Short mmCIF file of C-alpha atoms and ligand atoms in Angstrom, two decimals:
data_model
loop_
_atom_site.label_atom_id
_atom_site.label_comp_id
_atom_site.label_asym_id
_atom_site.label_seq_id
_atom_site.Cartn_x
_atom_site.Cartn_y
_atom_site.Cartn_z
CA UNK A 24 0.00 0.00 0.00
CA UNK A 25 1.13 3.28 -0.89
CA UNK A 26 0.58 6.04 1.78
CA UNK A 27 1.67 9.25 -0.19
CA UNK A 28 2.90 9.64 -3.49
CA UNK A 29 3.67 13.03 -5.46
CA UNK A 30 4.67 13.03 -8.80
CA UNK A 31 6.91 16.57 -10.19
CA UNK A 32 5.48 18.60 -6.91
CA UNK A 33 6.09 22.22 -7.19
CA UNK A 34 4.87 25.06 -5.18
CA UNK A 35 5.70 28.38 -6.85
CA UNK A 36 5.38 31.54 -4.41
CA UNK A 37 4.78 34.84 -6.10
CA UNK A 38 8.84 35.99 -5.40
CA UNK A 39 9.67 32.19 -4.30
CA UNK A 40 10.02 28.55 -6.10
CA UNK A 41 9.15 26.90 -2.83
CA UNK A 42 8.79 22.78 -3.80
CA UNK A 43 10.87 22.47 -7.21
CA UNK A 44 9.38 19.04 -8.83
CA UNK A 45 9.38 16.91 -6.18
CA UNK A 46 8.56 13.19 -6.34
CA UNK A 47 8.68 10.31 -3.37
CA UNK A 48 6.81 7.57 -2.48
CA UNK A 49 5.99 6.74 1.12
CA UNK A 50 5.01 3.61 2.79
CA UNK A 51 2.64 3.35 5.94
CA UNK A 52 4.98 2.24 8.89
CA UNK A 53 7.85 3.61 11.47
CA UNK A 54 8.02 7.35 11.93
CA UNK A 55 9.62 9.18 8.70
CA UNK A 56 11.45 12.22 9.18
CA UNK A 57 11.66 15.64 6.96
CA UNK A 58 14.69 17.40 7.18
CA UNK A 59 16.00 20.57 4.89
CA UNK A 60 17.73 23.64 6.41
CA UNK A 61 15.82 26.85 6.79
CA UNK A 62 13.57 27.61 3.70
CA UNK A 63 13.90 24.01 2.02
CA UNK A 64 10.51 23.46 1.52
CA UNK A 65 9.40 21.76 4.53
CA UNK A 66 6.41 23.26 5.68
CA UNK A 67 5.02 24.40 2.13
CA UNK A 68 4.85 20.30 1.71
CA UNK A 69 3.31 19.68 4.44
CA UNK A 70 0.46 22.43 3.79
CA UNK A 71 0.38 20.98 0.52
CA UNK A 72 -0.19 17.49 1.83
CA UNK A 73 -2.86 18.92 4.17
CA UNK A 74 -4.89 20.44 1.00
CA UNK A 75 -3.90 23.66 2.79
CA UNK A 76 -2.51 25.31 -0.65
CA UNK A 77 -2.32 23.74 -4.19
CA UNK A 78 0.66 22.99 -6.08
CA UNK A 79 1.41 24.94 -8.93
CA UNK A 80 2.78 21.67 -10.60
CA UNK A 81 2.45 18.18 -10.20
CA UNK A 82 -0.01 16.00 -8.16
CA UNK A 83 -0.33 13.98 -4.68
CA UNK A 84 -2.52 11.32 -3.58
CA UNK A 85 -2.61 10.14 0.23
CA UNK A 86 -3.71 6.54 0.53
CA UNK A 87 -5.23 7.39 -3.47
CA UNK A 88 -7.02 10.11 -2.52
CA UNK A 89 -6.12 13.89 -3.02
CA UNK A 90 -5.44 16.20 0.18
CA UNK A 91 -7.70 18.10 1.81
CA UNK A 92 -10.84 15.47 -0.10
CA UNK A 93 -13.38 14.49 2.53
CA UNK A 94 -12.05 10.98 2.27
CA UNK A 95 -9.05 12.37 4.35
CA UNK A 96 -10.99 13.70 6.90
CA UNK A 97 -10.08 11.72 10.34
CA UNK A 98 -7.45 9.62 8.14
CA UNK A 99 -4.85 12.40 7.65
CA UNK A 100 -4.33 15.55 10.41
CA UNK A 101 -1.40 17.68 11.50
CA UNK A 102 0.41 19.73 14.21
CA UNK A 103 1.47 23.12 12.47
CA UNK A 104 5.10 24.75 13.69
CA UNK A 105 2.74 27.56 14.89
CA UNK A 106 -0.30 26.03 16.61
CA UNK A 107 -1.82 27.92 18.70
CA UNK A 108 -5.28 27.34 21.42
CA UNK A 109 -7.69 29.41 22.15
CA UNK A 110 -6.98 31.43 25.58
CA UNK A 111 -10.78 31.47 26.17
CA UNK A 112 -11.73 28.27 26.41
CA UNK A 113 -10.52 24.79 28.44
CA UNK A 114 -9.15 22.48 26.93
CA UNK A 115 -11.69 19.92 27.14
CA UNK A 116 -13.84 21.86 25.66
CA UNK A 117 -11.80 22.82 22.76
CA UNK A 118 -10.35 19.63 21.75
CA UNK A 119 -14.41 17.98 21.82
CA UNK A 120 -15.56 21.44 19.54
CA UNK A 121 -12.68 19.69 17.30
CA UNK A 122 -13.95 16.27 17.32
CA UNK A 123 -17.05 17.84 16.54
CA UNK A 124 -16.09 18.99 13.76
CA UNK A 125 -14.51 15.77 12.15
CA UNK A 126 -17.88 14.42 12.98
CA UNK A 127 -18.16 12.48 16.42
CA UNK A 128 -21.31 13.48 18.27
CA UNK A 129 -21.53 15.30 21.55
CA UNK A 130 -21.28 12.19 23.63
CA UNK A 131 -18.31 10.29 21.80
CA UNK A 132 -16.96 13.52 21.55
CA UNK A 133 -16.38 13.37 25.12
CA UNK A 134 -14.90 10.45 25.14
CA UNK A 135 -12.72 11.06 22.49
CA UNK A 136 -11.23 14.14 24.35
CA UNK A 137 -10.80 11.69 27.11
CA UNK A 138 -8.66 9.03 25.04
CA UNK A 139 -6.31 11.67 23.79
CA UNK A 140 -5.89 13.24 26.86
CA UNK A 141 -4.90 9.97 28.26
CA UNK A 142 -2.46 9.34 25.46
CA UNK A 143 -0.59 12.92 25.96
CA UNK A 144 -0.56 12.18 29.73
CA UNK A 145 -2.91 16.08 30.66
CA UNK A 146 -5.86 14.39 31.72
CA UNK A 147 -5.68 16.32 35.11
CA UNK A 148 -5.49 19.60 33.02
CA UNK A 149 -8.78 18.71 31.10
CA UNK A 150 -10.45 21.53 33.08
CA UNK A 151 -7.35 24.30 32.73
CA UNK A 152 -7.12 26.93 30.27
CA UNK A 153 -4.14 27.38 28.03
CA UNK A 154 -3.03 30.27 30.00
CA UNK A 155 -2.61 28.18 32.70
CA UNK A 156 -0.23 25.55 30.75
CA UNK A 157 3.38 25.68 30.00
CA UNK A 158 5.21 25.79 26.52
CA UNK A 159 5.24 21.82 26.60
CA UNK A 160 2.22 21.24 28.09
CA UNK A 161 0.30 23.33 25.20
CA UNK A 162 2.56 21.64 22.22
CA UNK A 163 1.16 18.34 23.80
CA UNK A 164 -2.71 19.54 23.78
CA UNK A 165 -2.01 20.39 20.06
CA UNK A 166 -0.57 16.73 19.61
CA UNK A 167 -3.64 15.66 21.41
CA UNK A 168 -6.07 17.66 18.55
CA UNK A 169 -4.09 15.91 15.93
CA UNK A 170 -4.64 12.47 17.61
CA UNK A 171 -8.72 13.06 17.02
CA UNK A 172 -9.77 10.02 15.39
CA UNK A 173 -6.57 7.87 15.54
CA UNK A 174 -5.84 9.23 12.18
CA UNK A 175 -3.66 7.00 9.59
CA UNK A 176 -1.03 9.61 8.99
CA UNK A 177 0.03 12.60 11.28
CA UNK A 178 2.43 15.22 9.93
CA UNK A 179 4.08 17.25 13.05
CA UNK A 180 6.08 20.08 12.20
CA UNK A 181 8.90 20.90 14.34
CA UNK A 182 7.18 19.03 17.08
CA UNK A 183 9.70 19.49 20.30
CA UNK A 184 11.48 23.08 18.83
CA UNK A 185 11.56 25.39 21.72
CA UNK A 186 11.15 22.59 24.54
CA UNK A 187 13.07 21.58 26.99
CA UNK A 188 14.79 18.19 27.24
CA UNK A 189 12.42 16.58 29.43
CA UNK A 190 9.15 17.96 27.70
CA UNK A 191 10.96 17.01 24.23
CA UNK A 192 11.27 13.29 25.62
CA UNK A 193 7.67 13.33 26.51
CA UNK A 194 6.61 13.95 22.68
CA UNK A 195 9.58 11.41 21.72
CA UNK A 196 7.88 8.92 24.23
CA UNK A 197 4.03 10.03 22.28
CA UNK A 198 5.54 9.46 19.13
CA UNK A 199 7.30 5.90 20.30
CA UNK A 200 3.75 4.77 21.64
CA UNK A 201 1.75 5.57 18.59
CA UNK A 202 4.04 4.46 16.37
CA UNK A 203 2.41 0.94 15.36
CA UNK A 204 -1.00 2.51 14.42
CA UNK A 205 -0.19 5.75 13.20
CA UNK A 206 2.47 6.56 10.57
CA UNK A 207 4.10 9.96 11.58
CA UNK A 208 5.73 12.84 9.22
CA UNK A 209 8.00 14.53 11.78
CA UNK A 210 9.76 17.47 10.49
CA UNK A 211 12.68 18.86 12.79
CA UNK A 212 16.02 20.35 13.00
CA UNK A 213 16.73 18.21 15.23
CA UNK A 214 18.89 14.87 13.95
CA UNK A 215 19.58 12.95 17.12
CA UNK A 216 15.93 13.06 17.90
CA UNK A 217 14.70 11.57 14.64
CA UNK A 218 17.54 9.10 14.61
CA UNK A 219 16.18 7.80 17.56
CA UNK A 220 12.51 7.75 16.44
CA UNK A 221 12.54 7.17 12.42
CA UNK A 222 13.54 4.62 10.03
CA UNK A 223 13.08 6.62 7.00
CA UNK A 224 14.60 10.52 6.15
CA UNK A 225 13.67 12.69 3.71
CA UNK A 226 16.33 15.49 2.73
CA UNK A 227 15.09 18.58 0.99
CA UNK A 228 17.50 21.64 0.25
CA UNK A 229 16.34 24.39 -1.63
CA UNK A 230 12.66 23.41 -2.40
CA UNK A 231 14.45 19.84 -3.98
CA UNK A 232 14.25 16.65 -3.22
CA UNK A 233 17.84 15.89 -2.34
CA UNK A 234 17.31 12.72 -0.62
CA UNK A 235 15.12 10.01 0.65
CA UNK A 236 16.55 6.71 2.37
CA UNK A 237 16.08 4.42 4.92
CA UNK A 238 18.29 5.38 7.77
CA UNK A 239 19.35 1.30 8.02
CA UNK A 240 21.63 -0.15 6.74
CA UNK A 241 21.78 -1.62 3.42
CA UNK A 242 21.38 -5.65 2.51
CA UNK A 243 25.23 -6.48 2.51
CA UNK A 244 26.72 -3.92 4.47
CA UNK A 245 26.43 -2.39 8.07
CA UNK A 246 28.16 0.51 10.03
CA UNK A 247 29.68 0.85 13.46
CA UNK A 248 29.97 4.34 14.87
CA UNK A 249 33.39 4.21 16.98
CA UNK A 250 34.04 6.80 18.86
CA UNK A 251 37.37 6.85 21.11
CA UNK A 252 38.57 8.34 24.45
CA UNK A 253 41.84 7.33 24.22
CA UNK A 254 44.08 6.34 21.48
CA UNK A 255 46.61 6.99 18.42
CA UNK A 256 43.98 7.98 16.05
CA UNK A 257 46.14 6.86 12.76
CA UNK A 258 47.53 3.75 14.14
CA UNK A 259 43.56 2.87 15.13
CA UNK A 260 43.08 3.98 11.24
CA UNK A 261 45.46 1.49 10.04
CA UNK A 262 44.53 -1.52 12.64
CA UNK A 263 40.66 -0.70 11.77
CA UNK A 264 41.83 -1.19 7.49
CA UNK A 265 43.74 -4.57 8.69
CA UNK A 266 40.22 -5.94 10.32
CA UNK A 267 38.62 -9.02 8.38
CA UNK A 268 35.19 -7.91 6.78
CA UNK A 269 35.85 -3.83 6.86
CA UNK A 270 35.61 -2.48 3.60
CA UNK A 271 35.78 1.36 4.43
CA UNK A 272 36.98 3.29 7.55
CA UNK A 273 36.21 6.73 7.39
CA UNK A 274 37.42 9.54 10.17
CA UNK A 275 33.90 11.28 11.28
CA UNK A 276 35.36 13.48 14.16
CA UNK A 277 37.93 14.29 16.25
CA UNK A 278 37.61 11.07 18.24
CA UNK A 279 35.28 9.11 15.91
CA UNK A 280 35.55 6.47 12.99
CA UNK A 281 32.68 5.34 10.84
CA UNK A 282 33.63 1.47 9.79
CA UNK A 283 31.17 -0.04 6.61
CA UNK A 284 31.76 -3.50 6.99
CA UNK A 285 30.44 -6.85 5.30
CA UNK A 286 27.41 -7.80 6.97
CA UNK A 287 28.60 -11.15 9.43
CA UNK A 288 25.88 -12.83 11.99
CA UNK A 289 27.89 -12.63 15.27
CA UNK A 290 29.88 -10.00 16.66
CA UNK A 291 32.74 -11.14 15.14
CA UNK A 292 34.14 -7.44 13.99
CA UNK A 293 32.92 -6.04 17.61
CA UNK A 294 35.37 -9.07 19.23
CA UNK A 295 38.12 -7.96 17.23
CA UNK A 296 37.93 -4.51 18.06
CA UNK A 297 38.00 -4.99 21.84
CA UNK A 298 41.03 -7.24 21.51
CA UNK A 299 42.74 -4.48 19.55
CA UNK A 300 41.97 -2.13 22.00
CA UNK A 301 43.01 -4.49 24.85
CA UNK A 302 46.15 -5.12 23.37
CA UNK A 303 46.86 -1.46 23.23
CA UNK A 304 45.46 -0.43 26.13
CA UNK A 305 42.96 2.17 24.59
CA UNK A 306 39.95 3.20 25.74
CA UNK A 307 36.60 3.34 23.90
CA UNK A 308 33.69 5.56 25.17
CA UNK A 309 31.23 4.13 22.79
CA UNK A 310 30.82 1.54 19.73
CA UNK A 311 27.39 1.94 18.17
CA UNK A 312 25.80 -0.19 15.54
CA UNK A 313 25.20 1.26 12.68
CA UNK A 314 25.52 5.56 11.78
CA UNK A 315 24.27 8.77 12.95
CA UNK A 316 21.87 10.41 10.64
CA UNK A 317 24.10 13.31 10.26
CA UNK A 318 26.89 10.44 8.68
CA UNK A 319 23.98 8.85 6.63
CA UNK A 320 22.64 12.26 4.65
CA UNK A 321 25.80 14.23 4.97
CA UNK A 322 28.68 12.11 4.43
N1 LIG B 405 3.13 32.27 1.75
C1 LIG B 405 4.35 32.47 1.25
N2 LIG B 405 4.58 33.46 0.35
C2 LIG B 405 5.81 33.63 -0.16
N3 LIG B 405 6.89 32.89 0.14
C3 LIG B 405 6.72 31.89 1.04
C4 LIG B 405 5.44 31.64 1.64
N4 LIG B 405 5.58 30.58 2.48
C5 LIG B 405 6.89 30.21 2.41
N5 LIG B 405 7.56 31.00 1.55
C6 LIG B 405 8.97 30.88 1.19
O1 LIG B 405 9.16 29.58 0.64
C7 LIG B 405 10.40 29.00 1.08
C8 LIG B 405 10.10 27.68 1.77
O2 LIG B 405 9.44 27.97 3.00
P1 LIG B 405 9.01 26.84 4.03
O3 LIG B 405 8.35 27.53 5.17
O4 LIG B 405 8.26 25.78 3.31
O5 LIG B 405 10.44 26.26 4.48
P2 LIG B 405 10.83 25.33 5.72
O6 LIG B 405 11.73 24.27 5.17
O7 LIG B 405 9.62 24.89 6.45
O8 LIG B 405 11.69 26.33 6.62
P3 LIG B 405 11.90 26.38 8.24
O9 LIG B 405 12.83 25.24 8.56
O10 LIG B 405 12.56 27.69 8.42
O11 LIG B 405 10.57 26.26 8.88
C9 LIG B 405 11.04 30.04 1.99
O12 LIG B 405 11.98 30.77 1.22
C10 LIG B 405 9.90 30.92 2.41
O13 LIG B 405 10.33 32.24 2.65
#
């Protein structure tokens, strides 16, 4: 099944070539994150996949439908970068005007503010009023309006910018939860924290499609991220090129080497390294399997 699919996408702004013929095909599954620097085209493709503006060029279809078509409505929602509640009302009581609107009546309205509540972890600040609730707090009730419905695909732009570390784990931890029923379109500036949550990256620069790849590992190969406390960083280079099974070894910091090795079943290249490093007496602070998302897009 094909979740989204957009064929020469372009979004042309009166001064502005926003989306320059885009094309991708995405598959219903683990979080998939959007990355692009400032001005890539990020959020005009997310309106666009809302039915919030038209293209100028090119088409989309979500799960076969176009965006913003009443089949959509309940299957497809979003968190916008600049979401905003309404200081006059509780919370309750604008999250069940929402599910209203997509249809549930009064009574499983109710409810359904309940349920997504529940899954943001505010249920005791059903009654408050968004003046009362901090930065986090109000990002989550926004999460919680895009949850209405247990829609198919949620698109959250810049979901944890601005928060702090524990509030950003929170909407990590959302994200994590959800993830089996709900396919996710997270865009952020933010690399560690999609690492963590997505299997699939989508690299726009300059309204173009620059890249989109699965953050794994190919078939035959695999990675390990080395990084070093201790150590004679070109003798390590040279041992590292001696290793049965490495095919590349490439220098990724001041203390870190990315190693692309032949795919083996055991831990065969792992063993080898800590009896290098025993025989030299070095000291590792970390070997991780496979790369950083930084490594994968940028390298
Ligand atoms: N309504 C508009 N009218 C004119 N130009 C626009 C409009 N919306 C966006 N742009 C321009 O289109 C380009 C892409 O903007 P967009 O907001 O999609 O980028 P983004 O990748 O989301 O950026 P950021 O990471 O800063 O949020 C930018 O140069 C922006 O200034």
């Amino acid at each position: 099944m094909i979740l989204i699919q957009c064929d020469n996408l372009s979004k042309q702004y009166p001064n502005k070539l926003a989306l320059d013929n885009v094309s991708l095909i995405l598959q219903p599954g683990a979080p998939i994150a959007l990355v692009g620097p400032n001005g890539a085209g990020k959020t005009t493709l997310f309106s666009l996949l809302c039915g919030y503006i038209q293209p100028t060029h090119g088409s989309i279809r979500i799960l076969g439908h176009a965006p913003g078509s009443q089949a959509l409505q309940g299957v497809l929602s979003a968190l916008p970068q600049d979401a905003a509640l309404d200081p006059n009302f509780t919370i309750a009581s604008q999250l069940q005007f929402f599910a209203q609107l997509q249809g549930f009546n009064k009574t499983d309205a109710k409810q359904e503010v309940i349920r997504v509540l529940e899954l943001v972890e505010l249920s005791d600040s059903a009654q408050a009023k968004p003046k009362s609730l901090s930065h986090g707090m109000s990002k989550r009730v926004s999460i919680a309006q895009a949850l209405i419905g247990a829609p198919e695909i949620v698109l959250l732009d810049e979901p944890t910018a601005g928060l702090d570390p524990a509030n950003a784990k929170k909407i990590r931890q959302i994200v994590k939860n959800l993830a089996g029923e709900t396919t996710f379109i997270i865009s952020s500036h933010n690399l560690d924290e999609l690492e963590k949550l997505c299997d699939h990256v989508i690299y726009l620069e300059k309204g173009q499609l620059q890249q989109s790849v699965s953050i794994k590992a190919s078939q035959a190969t695999d990675f390990i991220t080395l990084t070093m406390q201790t150590c004679d960083m070109d003798k390590l280079h040279q041992q590292l090129l001696s290793l049965i099974n490495v095919i590349e070894v490439k220098r990724s910091g001041d203390e870190q080497y990315v190693i692309e090795y032949h795919k083996q079943s055991g831990f065969e290249l792992e063993s080898q390294l800590l009896a290098v490093f025993n025989e030299q007496q070095w000291q590792y602070k970390a070997i991780l399997k496979g790369r950083t998302l930084e490594e994968t897009l940028f390298s």
